[in-house]
Amino acid sequence: MSSIFNDVVKADEGEVFDIELNENLLEENRRLAEENKELLKKHGVMAIDIMGSIGAGKTSLIEELVKLLKKQYQIAVFKGDLTTTIDAEIIKRHGVKVVAINTGKECHLDANLVKKALQRLNLKELDLLLIENVGNLICPAEFPLGSEKRVVVISVSEGPYMVVKHPFIFMEADIVAINKIDLVAAMDVDLDQLKTDIKKINRKTKIVLTDCRRSVGIDKVVEALMV
Ligand code: MG
Ligand code: ZN
């Protein structure tokens, strides 16, 4: 996108003070993610990393997936949050095993925390592991957890530019769920433009429309996950 705005301070790579983005740490995270992936594969567990901003509907999507699939599959949920267990308790009401992962100050889950949490599960009995990442559209992209698929949940209430502003997370997405489609008219959002923006960043990602509060589109998410 070209712009006539030219009063911009641009950070050089590695210039922003941020210990997380040390390349060695990212490499170590990738190594642990591979270990997690191997372990899950060995036990036939499909793990899904669900990312998205705060309030986009990650927890609602997980609740809907649990409701739809729990009779058929043994499901566990990891719920990443800084310090709270609010979402973990909400999901637990559906009768599945939930492990809350509290990151303290960190705004993303990493493979090491997931590795620790995996020790709380009986992997032999498990089919599906849903991982709700910390609400954030930026750094979860850089920290694979060892999941088989990565889902990004966005909602039409986040405004028209959230995709173009956060390209890296969409590059990582196997599936993008555009949630709260019941609000499209009220929010004056151009759904086609949103889809075009996503496809421009990641041609291969599957886009699914959902209204999780009314259980709309959940079967389509499952379909996309199972391919
Ligand atoms: Mg949540
Ligand atoms: Zn972070």
CSV table of N, CA and C and ligand atoms in Angstrom, one decimal, residues 20 106-108 136 139-140 143, ligand 2:
chain,number,residue,atom,x,y,z
A,20,GLU,N,13.0,-11.0,23.9
A,20,GLU,CA,12.4,-12.2,23.3
A,20,GLU,C,12.9,-12.5,21.9
A,106,GLU,N,4.4,-12.3,30.0
A,106,GLU,CA,4.7,-12.5,28.6
A,106,GLU,C,3.4,-12.5,27.8
A,107,CYS,N,3.5,-12.0,26.6
A,107,CYS,CA,2.3,-11.8,25.8
A,107,CYS,C,2.1,-12.9,24.8
A,108,HIS,N,2.7,-14.0,25.0
A,108,HIS,CA,2.5,-15.2,24.0
A,108,HIS,C,2.9,-16.5,24.8
A,136,ASN,N,-3.2,-11.7,21.4
A,136,ASN,CA,-2.1,-10.9,20.8
A,136,ASN,C,-2.0,-11.2,19.3
A,139,CYS,N,3.4,-11.3,18.5
A,139,CYS,CA,4.5,-12.2,18.8
A,139,CYS,C,4.1,-13.7,18.8
A,140,PRO,N,2.9,-14.1,19.0
A,140,PRO,CA,2.7,-15.6,18.9
A,140,PRO,C,3.1,-16.1,17.5
A,143,PHE,N,6.5,-17.8,17.6
A,143,PHE,CA,6.7,-18.8,18.6
A,143,PHE,C,5.8,-20.1,18.3
B,2,ZN,ZN,4.8,-11.8,23.3
